[in-house]
Coordinates of C-alpha atoms and ligand atoms in Angstrom, one line a residue:
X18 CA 86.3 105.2 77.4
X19 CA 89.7 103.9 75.8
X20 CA 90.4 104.1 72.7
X21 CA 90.8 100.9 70.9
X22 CA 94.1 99.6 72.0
X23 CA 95.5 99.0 68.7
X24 CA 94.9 102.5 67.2
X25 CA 97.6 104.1 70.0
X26 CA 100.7 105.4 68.3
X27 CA 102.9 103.3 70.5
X28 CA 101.0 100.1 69.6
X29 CA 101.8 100.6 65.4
X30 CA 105.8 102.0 66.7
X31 CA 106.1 98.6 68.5
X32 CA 104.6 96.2 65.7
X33 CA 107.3 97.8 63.8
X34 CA 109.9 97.3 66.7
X35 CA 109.0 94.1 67.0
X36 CA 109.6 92.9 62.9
X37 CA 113.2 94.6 63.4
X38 CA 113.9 93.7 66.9
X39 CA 113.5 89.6 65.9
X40 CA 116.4 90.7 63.5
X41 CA 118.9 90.6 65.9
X42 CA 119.9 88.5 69.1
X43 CA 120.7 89.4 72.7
X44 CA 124.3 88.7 71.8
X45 CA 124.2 91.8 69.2
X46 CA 122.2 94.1 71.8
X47 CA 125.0 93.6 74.6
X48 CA 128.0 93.4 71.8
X49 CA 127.2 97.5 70.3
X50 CA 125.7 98.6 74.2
X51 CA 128.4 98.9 76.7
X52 CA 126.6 100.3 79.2
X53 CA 123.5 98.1 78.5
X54 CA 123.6 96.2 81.7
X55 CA 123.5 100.0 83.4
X56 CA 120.9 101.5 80.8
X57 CA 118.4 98.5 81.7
X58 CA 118.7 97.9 85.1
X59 CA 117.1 100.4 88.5
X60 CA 118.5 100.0 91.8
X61 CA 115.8 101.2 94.5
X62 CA 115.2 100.5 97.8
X63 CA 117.3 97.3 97.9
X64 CA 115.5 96.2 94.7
X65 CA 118.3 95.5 91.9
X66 CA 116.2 94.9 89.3
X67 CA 117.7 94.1 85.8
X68 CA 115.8 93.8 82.9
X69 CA 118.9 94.1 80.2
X70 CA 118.5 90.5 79.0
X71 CA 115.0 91.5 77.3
X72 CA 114.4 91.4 73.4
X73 CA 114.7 95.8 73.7
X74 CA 116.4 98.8 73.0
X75 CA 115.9 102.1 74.1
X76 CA 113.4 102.8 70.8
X77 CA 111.0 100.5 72.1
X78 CA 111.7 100.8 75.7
X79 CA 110.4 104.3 75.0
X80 CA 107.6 103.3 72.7
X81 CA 106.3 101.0 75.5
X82 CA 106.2 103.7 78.2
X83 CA 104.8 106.1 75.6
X84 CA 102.0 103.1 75.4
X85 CA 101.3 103.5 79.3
X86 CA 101.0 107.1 78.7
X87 CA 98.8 107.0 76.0
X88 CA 96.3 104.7 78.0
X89 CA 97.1 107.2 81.0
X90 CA 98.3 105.0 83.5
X91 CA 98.6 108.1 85.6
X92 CA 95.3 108.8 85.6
X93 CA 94.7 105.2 86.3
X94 CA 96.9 104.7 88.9
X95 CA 95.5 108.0 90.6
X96 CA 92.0 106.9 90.6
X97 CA 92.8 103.3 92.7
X98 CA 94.5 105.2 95.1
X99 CA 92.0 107.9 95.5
X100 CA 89.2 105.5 96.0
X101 CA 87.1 105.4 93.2
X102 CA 85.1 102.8 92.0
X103 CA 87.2 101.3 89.6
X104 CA 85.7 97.8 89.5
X105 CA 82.6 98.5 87.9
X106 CA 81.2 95.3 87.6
X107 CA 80.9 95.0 91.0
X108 CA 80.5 99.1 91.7
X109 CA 83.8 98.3 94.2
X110 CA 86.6 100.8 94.7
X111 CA 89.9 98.6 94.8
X112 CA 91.9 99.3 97.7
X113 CA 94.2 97.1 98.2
X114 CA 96.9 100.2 98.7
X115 CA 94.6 101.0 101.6
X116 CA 95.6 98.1 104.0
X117 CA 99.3 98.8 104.1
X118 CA 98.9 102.6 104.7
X119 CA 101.5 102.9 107.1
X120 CA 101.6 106.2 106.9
X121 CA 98.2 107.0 107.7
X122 CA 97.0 109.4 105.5
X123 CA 93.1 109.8 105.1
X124 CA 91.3 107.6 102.2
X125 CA 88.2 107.9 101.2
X126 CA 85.4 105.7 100.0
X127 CA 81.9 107.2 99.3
X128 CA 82.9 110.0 101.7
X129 CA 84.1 107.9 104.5
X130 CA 87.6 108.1 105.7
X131 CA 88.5 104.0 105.9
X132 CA 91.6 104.0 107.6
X133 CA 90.2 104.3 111.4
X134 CA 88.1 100.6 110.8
X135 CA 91.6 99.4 108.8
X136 CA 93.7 100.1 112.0
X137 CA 90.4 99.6 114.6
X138 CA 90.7 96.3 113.0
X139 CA 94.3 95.6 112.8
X140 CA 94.8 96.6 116.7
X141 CA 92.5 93.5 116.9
X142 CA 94.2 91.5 115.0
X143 CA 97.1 92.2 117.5
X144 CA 95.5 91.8 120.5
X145 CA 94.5 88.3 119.3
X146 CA 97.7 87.2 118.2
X147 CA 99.6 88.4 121.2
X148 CA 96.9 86.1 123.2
X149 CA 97.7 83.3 121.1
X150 CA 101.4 83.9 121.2
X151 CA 101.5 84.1 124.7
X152 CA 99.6 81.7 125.7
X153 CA 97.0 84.0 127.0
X154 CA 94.2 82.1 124.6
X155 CA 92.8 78.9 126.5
X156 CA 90.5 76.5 124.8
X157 CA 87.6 75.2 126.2
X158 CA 89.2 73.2 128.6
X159 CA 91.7 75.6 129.7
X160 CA 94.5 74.6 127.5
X161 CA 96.8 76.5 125.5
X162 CA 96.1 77.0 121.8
X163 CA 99.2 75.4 120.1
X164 CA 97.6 74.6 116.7
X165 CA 95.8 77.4 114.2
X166 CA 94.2 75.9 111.3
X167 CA 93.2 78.6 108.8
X168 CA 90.0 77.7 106.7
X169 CA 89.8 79.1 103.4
X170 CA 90.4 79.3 99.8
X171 CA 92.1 80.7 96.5
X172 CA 92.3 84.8 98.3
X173 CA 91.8 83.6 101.5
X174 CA 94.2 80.6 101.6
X175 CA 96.8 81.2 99.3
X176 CA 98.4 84.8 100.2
X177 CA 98.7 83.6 104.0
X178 CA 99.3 80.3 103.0
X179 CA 102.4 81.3 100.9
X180 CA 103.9 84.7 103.2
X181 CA 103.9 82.1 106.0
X182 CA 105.9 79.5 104.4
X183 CA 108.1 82.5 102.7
X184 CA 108.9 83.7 106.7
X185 CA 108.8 80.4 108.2
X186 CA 112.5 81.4 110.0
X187 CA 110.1 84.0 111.9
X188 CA 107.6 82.2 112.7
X189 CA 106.7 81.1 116.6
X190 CA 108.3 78.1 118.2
X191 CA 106.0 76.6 119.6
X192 CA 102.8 77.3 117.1
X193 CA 101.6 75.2 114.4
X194 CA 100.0 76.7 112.2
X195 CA 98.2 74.6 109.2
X196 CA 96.0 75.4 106.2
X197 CA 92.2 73.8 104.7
X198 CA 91.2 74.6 101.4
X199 CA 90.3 71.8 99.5
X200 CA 87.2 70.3 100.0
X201 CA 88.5 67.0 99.1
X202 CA 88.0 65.4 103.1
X203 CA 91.9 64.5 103.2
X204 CA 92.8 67.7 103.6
X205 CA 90.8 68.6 106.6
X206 CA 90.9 64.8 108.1
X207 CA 94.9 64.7 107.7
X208 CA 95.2 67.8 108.8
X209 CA 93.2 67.4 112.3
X210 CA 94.7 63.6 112.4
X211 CA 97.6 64.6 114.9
X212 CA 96.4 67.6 116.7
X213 CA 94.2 67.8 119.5
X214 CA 90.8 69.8 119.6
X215 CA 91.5 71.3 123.1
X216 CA 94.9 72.5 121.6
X217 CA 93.0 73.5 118.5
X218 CA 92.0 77.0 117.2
X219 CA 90.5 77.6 113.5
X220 CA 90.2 80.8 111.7
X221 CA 87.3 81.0 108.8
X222 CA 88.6 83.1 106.3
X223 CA 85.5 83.6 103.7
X224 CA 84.6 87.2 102.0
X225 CA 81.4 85.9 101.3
X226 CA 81.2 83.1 103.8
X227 CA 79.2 81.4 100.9
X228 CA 82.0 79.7 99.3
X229 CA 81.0 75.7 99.5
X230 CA 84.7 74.5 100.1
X231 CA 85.2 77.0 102.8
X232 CA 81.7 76.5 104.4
X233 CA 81.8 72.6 104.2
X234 CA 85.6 72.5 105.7
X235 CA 84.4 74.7 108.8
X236 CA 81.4 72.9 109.5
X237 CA 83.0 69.5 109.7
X238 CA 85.7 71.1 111.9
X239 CA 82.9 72.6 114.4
X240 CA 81.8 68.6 114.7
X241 CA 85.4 67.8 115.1
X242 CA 84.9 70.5 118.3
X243 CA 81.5 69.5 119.2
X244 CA 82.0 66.0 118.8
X245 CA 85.1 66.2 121.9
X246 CA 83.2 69.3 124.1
X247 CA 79.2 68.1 123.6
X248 CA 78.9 71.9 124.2
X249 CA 78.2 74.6 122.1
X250 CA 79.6 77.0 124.3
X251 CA 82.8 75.5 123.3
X252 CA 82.9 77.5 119.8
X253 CA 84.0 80.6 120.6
X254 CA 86.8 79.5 122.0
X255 CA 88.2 77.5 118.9
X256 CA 86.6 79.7 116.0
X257 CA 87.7 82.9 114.9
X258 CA 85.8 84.4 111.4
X259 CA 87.0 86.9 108.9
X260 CA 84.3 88.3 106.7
X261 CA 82.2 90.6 105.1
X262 CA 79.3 89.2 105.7
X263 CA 79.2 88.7 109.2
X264 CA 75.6 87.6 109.6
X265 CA 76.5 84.4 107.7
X266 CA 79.8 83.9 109.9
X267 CA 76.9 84.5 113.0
X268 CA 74.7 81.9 111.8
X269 CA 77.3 79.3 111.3
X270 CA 77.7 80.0 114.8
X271 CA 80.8 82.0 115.9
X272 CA 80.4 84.7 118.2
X273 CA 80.1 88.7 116.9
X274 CA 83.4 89.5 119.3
X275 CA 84.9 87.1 117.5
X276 CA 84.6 87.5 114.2
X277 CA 87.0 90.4 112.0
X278 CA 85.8 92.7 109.3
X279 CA 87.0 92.4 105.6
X280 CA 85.5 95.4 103.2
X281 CA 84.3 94.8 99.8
X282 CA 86.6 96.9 98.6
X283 CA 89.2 94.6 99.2
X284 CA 89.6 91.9 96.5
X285 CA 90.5 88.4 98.0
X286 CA 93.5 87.8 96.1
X287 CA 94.8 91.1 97.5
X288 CA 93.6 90.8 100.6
X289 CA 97.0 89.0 102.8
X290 CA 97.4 92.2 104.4
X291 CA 93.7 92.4 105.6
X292 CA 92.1 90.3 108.8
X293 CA 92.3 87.7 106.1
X294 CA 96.1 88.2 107.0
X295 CA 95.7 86.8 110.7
X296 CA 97.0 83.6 110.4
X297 CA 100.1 85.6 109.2
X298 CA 100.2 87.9 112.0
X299 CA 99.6 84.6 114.6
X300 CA 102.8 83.2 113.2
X301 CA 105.2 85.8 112.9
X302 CA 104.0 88.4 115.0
X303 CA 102.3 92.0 115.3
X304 CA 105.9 93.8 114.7
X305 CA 107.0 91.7 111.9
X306 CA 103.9 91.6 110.1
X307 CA 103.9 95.8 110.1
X308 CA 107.4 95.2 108.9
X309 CA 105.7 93.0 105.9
X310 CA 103.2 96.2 105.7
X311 CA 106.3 98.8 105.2
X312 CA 107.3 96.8 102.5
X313 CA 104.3 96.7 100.7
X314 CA 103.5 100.2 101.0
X315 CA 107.1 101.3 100.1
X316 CA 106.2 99.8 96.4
X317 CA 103.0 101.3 96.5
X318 CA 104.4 104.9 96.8
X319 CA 107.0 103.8 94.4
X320 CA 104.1 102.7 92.0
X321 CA 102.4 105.8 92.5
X322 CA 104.5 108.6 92.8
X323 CA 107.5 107.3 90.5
X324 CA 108.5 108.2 87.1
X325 CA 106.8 105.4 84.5
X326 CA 110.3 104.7 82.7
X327 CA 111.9 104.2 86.3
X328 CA 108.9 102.3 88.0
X329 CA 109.4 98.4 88.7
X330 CA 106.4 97.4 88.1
X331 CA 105.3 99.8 85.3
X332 CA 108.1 98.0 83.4
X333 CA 107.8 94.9 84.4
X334 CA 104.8 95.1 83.4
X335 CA 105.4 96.2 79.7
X336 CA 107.5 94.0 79.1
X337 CA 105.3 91.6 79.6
X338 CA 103.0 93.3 77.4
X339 CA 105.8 93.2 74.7
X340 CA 106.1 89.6 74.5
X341 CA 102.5 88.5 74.9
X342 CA 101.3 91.3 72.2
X343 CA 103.8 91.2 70.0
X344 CA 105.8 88.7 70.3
X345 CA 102.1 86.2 70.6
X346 CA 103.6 84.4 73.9
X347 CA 101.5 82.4 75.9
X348 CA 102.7 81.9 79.1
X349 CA 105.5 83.7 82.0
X350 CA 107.6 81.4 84.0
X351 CA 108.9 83.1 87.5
X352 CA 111.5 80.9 89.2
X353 CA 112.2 82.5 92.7
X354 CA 115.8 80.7 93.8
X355 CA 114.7 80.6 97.0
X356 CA 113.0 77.3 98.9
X357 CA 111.0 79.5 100.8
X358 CA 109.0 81.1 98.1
X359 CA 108.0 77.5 97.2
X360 CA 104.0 78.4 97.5
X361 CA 104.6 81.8 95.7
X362 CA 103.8 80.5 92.1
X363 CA 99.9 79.2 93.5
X364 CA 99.8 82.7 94.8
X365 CA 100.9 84.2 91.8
X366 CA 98.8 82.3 89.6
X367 CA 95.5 83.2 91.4
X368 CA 96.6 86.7 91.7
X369 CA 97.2 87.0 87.8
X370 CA 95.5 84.8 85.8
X371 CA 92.0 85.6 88.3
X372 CA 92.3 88.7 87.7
X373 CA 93.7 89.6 83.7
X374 CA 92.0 86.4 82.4
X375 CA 89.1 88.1 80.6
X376 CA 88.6 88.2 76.6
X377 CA 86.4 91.4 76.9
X378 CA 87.0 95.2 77.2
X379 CA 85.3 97.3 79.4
X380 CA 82.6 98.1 77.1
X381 CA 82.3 94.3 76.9
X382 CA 84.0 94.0 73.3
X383 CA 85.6 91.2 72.8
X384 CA 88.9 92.3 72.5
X385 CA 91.4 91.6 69.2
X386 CA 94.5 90.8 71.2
X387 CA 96.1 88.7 74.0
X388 CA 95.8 89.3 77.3
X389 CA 96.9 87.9 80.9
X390 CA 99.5 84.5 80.0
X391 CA 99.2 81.3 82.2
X392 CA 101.9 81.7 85.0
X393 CA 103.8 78.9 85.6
X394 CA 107.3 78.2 87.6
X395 CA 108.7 76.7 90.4
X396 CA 111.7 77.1 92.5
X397 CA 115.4 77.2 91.4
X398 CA 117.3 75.0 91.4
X399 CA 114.4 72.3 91.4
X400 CA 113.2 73.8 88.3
X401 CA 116.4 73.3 86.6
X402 CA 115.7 69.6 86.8
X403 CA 112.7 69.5 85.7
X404 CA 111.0 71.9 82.5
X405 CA 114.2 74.4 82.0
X406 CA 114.8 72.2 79.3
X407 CA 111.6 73.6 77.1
X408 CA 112.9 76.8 78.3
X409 CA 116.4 76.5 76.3
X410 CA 115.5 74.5 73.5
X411 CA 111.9 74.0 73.1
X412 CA 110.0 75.8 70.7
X413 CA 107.8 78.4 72.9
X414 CA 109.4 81.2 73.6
X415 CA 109.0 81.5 77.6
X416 CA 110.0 85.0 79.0
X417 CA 111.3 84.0 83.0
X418 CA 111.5 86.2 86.0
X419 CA 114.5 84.9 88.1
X420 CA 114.4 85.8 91.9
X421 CA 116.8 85.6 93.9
X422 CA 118.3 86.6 97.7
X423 CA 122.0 87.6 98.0
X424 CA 122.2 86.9 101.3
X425 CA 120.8 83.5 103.2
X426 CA 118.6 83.1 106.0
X427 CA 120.4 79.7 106.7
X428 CA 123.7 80.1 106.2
X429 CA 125.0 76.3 105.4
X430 CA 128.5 75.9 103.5
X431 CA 128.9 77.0 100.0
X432 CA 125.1 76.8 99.4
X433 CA 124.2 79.4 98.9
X434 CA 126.8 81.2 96.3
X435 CA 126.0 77.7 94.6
X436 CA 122.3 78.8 94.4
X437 CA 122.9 82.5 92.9
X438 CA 125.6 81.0 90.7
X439 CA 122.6 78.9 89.2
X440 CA 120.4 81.6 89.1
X441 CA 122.7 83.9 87.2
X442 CA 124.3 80.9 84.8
X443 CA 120.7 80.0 83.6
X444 CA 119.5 83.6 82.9
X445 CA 123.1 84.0 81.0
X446 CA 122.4 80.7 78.8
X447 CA 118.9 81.6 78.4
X448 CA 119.7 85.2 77.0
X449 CA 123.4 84.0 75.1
X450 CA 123.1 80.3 74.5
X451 CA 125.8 78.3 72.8
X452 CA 126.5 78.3 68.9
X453 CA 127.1 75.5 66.8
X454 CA 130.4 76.5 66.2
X455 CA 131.2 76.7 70.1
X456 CA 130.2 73.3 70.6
X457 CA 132.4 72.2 67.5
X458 CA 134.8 73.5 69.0
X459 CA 134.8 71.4 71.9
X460 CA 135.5 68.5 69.7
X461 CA 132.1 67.7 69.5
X462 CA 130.8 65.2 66.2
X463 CA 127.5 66.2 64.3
X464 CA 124.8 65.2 64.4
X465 CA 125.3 65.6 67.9
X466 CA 126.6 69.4 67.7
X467 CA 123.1 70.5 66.5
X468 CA 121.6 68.8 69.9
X469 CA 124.0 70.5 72.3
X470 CA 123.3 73.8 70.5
X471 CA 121.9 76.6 72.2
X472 CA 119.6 79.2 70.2
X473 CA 119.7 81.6 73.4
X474 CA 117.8 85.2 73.0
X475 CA 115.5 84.2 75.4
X476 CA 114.8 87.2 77.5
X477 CA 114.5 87.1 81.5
X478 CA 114.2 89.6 84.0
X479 CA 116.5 89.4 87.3
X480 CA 115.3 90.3 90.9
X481 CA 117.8 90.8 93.1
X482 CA 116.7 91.4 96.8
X483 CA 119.2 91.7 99.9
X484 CA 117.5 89.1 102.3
X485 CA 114.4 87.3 102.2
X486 CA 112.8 89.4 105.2
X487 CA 109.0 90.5 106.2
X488 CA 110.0 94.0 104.5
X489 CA 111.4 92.8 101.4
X490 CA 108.5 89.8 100.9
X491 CA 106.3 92.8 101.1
X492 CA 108.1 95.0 98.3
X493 CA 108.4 91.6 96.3
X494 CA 104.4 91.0 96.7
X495 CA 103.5 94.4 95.7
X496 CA 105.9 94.8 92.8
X497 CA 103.8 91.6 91.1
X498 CA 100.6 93.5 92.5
X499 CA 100.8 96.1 90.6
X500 CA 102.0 94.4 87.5
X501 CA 99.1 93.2 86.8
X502 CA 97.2 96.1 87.2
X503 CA 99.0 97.9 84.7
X504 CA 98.7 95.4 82.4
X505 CA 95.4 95.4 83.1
X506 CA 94.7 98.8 82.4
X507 CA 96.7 98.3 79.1
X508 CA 94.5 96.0 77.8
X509 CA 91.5 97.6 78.8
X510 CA 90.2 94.9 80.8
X511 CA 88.6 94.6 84.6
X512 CA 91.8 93.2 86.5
X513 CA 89.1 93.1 90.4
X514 CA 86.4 90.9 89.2
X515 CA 86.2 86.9 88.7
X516 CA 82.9 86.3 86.9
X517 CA 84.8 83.2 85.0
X518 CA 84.9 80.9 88.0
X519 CA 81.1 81.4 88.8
X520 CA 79.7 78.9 85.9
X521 CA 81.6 76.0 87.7
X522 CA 80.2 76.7 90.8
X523 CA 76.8 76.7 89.6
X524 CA 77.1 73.3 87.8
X525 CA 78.2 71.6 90.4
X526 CA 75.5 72.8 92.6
X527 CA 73.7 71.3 89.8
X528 CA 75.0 67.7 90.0
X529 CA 75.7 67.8 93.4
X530 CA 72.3 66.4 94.5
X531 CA 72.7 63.6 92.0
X532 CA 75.7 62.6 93.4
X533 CA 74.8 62.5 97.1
X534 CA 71.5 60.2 96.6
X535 CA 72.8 56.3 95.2
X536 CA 69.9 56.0 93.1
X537 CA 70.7 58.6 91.0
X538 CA 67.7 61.2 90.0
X539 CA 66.8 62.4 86.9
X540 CA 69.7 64.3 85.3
X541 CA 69.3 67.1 82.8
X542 CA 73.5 67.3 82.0
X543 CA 74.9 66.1 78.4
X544 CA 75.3 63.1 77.8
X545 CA 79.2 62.7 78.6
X546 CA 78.4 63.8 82.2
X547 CA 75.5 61.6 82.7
X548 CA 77.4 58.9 81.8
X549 CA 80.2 59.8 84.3
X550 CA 77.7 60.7 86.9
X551 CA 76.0 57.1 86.4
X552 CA 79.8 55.3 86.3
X553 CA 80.4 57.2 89.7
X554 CA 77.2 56.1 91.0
X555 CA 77.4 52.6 90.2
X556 CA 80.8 52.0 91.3
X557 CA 79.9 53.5 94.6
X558 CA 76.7 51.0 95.1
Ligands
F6P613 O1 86.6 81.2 93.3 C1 87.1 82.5 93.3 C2 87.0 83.2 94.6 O2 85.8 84.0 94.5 C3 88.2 84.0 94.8 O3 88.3 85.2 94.1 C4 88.2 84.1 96.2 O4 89.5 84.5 96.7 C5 87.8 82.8 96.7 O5 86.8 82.4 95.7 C6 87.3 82.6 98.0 O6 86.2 83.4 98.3 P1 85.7 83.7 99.7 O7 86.8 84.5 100.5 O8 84.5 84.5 99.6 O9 85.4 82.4 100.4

């Protein structure tokens, strides 16, 4: 058991940090530190990570790795990797780390060495995607598969969805390869509207195959199938299933050889590097996507092995801390400049807010301070044009991780030193902003000097990667990975379960049956929901 969090020695250094830290501004920290760019910024592994342009010094960077230390991180860290079962409220190890084991070495749950059934199942993985690359996969009628439509959601729709758009320069040529998640019938109908079922292959991608979205999407695409072939034979050769519940993936009717294990061990919203990962592997390929798997596990031995004070993600992650605990922010903005990473902020957001939005310890206390902050972002420069403007002079203060790639994947003119210049320029007017006095200077009148003025000391952290590549995609997916399990571990908190989405599933099991008859039945809601379910009802007659 932890102690309370607020009783650790680094917790009372920081509050006092903090009162004399919001003393000064970012211009003051750089002016009497001229090495400060060097002192807070790590080089590793074609990483160039600087975090100068945060609200620290080296006091309470120290104080903030003395707080890992004091909730031993360590020890933490150790038991993930090790196997133990460290989500409790659903008696799961958490082993994520696991899947990307290049290397390997023997891990063990309940006794059982797990990496022969993680490589058992990824040479099975390979051996489908190869068919499907090569043309080797006929449908039904003996045509090639050109179209893959993954079927899934939040874990198993958004980590593929997002590493596939992030690599689209690797993808295959010839290969489409779409994604179904919502339940809302456009997505499947436009979706299937231009392809053609003998062409067509879909992958269910459901932990539980339970989930209603999931489950309703795949069985209106097997009538899709049916509905062209009249034969039921005609499934197994346009369904895959990944699961861990393969019974319910039998019963809907795909066939045992063709159906891939997940483990419950594996958390959804880690899980891109699991069978849940096909779709990934489909597109860009067996070799490429151990190339993504290097990348991830790089981090992880990084993670593990590395001091805390020169660990990415350790400090990452306290810095995040810092502002949300001390400095009472709400939310973290991450801005990749890349176009690329345009689905990596829906990934983010599940893989964060899922799992460190909880308000009770692990005792089940509620707990007396802040924990996981609504992620938000979007790309660079889009994002420029749209909410940078709260950033610089709204009233929240908005800590920003800025991404970026020095070198392009489509080399095009000046484009892309006009990207990074952007990138930099925005993290440089966040952290120094523009004085009054500057702007009177350039000749301009008041009032309107106080409008153009710039309060800066807005902190941001800068990621600098060499190339958007499988490899580096995988480091930059870990790094955020195990972010948030330290801050989870910080705060005390379960960072693998996601009891909070369960009460809206339930309810609308509740009024789904209301809604699916036109008379209406007797309804037991409040009265605000009645009255909507009534208006819907009505409308619809
Ligand atoms: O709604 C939350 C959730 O349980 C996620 O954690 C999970 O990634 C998603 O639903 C999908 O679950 P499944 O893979 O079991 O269909």
């Amino acid at each position: 058991m932890q102690a309370p969090l607020k009783t650790a020695k680094a917790w009372k250094q920081l509050e006092a940090h903090c009162s004399r830290i919001k003393r000064s501004h970012l211009r003051d920290l750089f002016a009497t530190d001229p090495n400060r760019a060097k002192n807070f910024s790590l080089l590793w592994n074609g990483i160039y990570f600087d975090y100068s342009k945060n609200l620290i010094d080296r006091a309470i960077f120290d104080s903030l790795i003395q707080l890992a230390e004091e909730r031993q991180l360590k020890r933490h860290i150790e038991e993930m990797y090790t196997g133990q079962k460290i989500n409790r409220t659903e008696n799961r190890a958490v082993l994520h780390v696991a899947l990307r084991n290049t290397s390997n070495s023997p891990i063990f749950v309940d006794n059982c060495n797990i990496m022969p059934q993680i490589v058992e199942t990824r040479n099975r993985m390979m051996e489908i995607s190869d068919m499907i690359r090569t043309g080797q996969w006929k449908g039904y009628s003996g045509k090639k598969i050109k179209n893959v439509v993954n079927i899934g959601i939040g874990g198993s729709d958004l980590g593929p969805r997002m590493v596939i758009e992030a690599l689209r320069v690797y993808t295959h040529p010839e290969l489409s390869i779409s994604m179904v998640s919502n339940v809302d019938g456009a997505h499947l109908s436009e979706t299937l509207r231009h392809l053609d079922p003998e062409e067509t292959l879909f992958i269910v991608v459901s932990k539980t195959f339970t989930t209603q979205e999931t489950i309703a999407n795949a069985t209106s695409a097997k009538s899709w199938i049916l509905e062209r072939f009249k034969d039921h034979a005609a499934i197994m050769f346009h369904f895959l299933g990944i699961s861990a519940n393969k019974k319910a993936a039998v019963e809907f009717g795909i066939s045992t050889s063709n159906i891939l294990n997940m483990w419950d061990w594996v958390g959804g919203r880690y899980s891109l590097t699991s069978a849940v990962g096909l779709s990934i592997m489909i597109a860009i390929g067996g070799d490429a996507f151990m190339q993504l798997l290097e990348g991830f596990h790089a981090v992880d031995n990084h993670f593990r092995y590395e001091e805390l004070n020169r660990n990415i993600p350790v400090i990452m992650a306290l810095l995040g801390i810092w502002y949300i605990n001390f400095f009472h922010t709400q939310s973290h903005a991450v801005i990749p400049y890349a176009q690329y990473l345009d689905q990596f902020l829906n990934y983010l957001q599940q893989a964060d807010m899922e799992s460190n939005g909880k308000r009770v310890d692990k005792e089940g206390n509620l707990v007396d301070y802040a924990t996981g902050p609504v992620i938000w972002g979007g790309t660079g420069t889009n994002a420029q044009h749209a909410f940078f403007q709260l950033l610089h002079q709204g009233t929240q203060l908005v800590p920003c991780d800025f991404i970026g790639f020095i070198n392009p994947l489509n080399p095009l003119g000046d484009h892309h030193s006009m990207l990074l210049s952007n990138l930099l320029a925005q993290t440089q007017a966040l952290a120094f902003g523009k004085t009054k006095q500057e702007v009177i200077e350039e000749n301009i009148p008041e009032p309107l000097a106080q409008h153009r003025t710039f309060a800066g000391n807005k902190p941001s952290n800068c990621l600098l990667l060499d190339k958007l590549t499988p490899y580096s995609l995988g480091q930059l997916i870990a790094l955020y990975e195990h972010k948030i399990f330290v801050q989870g571990i910080i705060w005390d908190i379960y960072s693998f379960d996601q009891w909070g989405v369960e009460l809206g599933k339930q309810m609308a099991d509740k009024i789904l049956p209301h809604l699916m008859r036109v008379d209406g039945l007797p309804v037991e809601n409040d009265m605000s929901t009645n009255a909507l379910i009534r208006h819907i009802l009505e409308i619809r007659k």
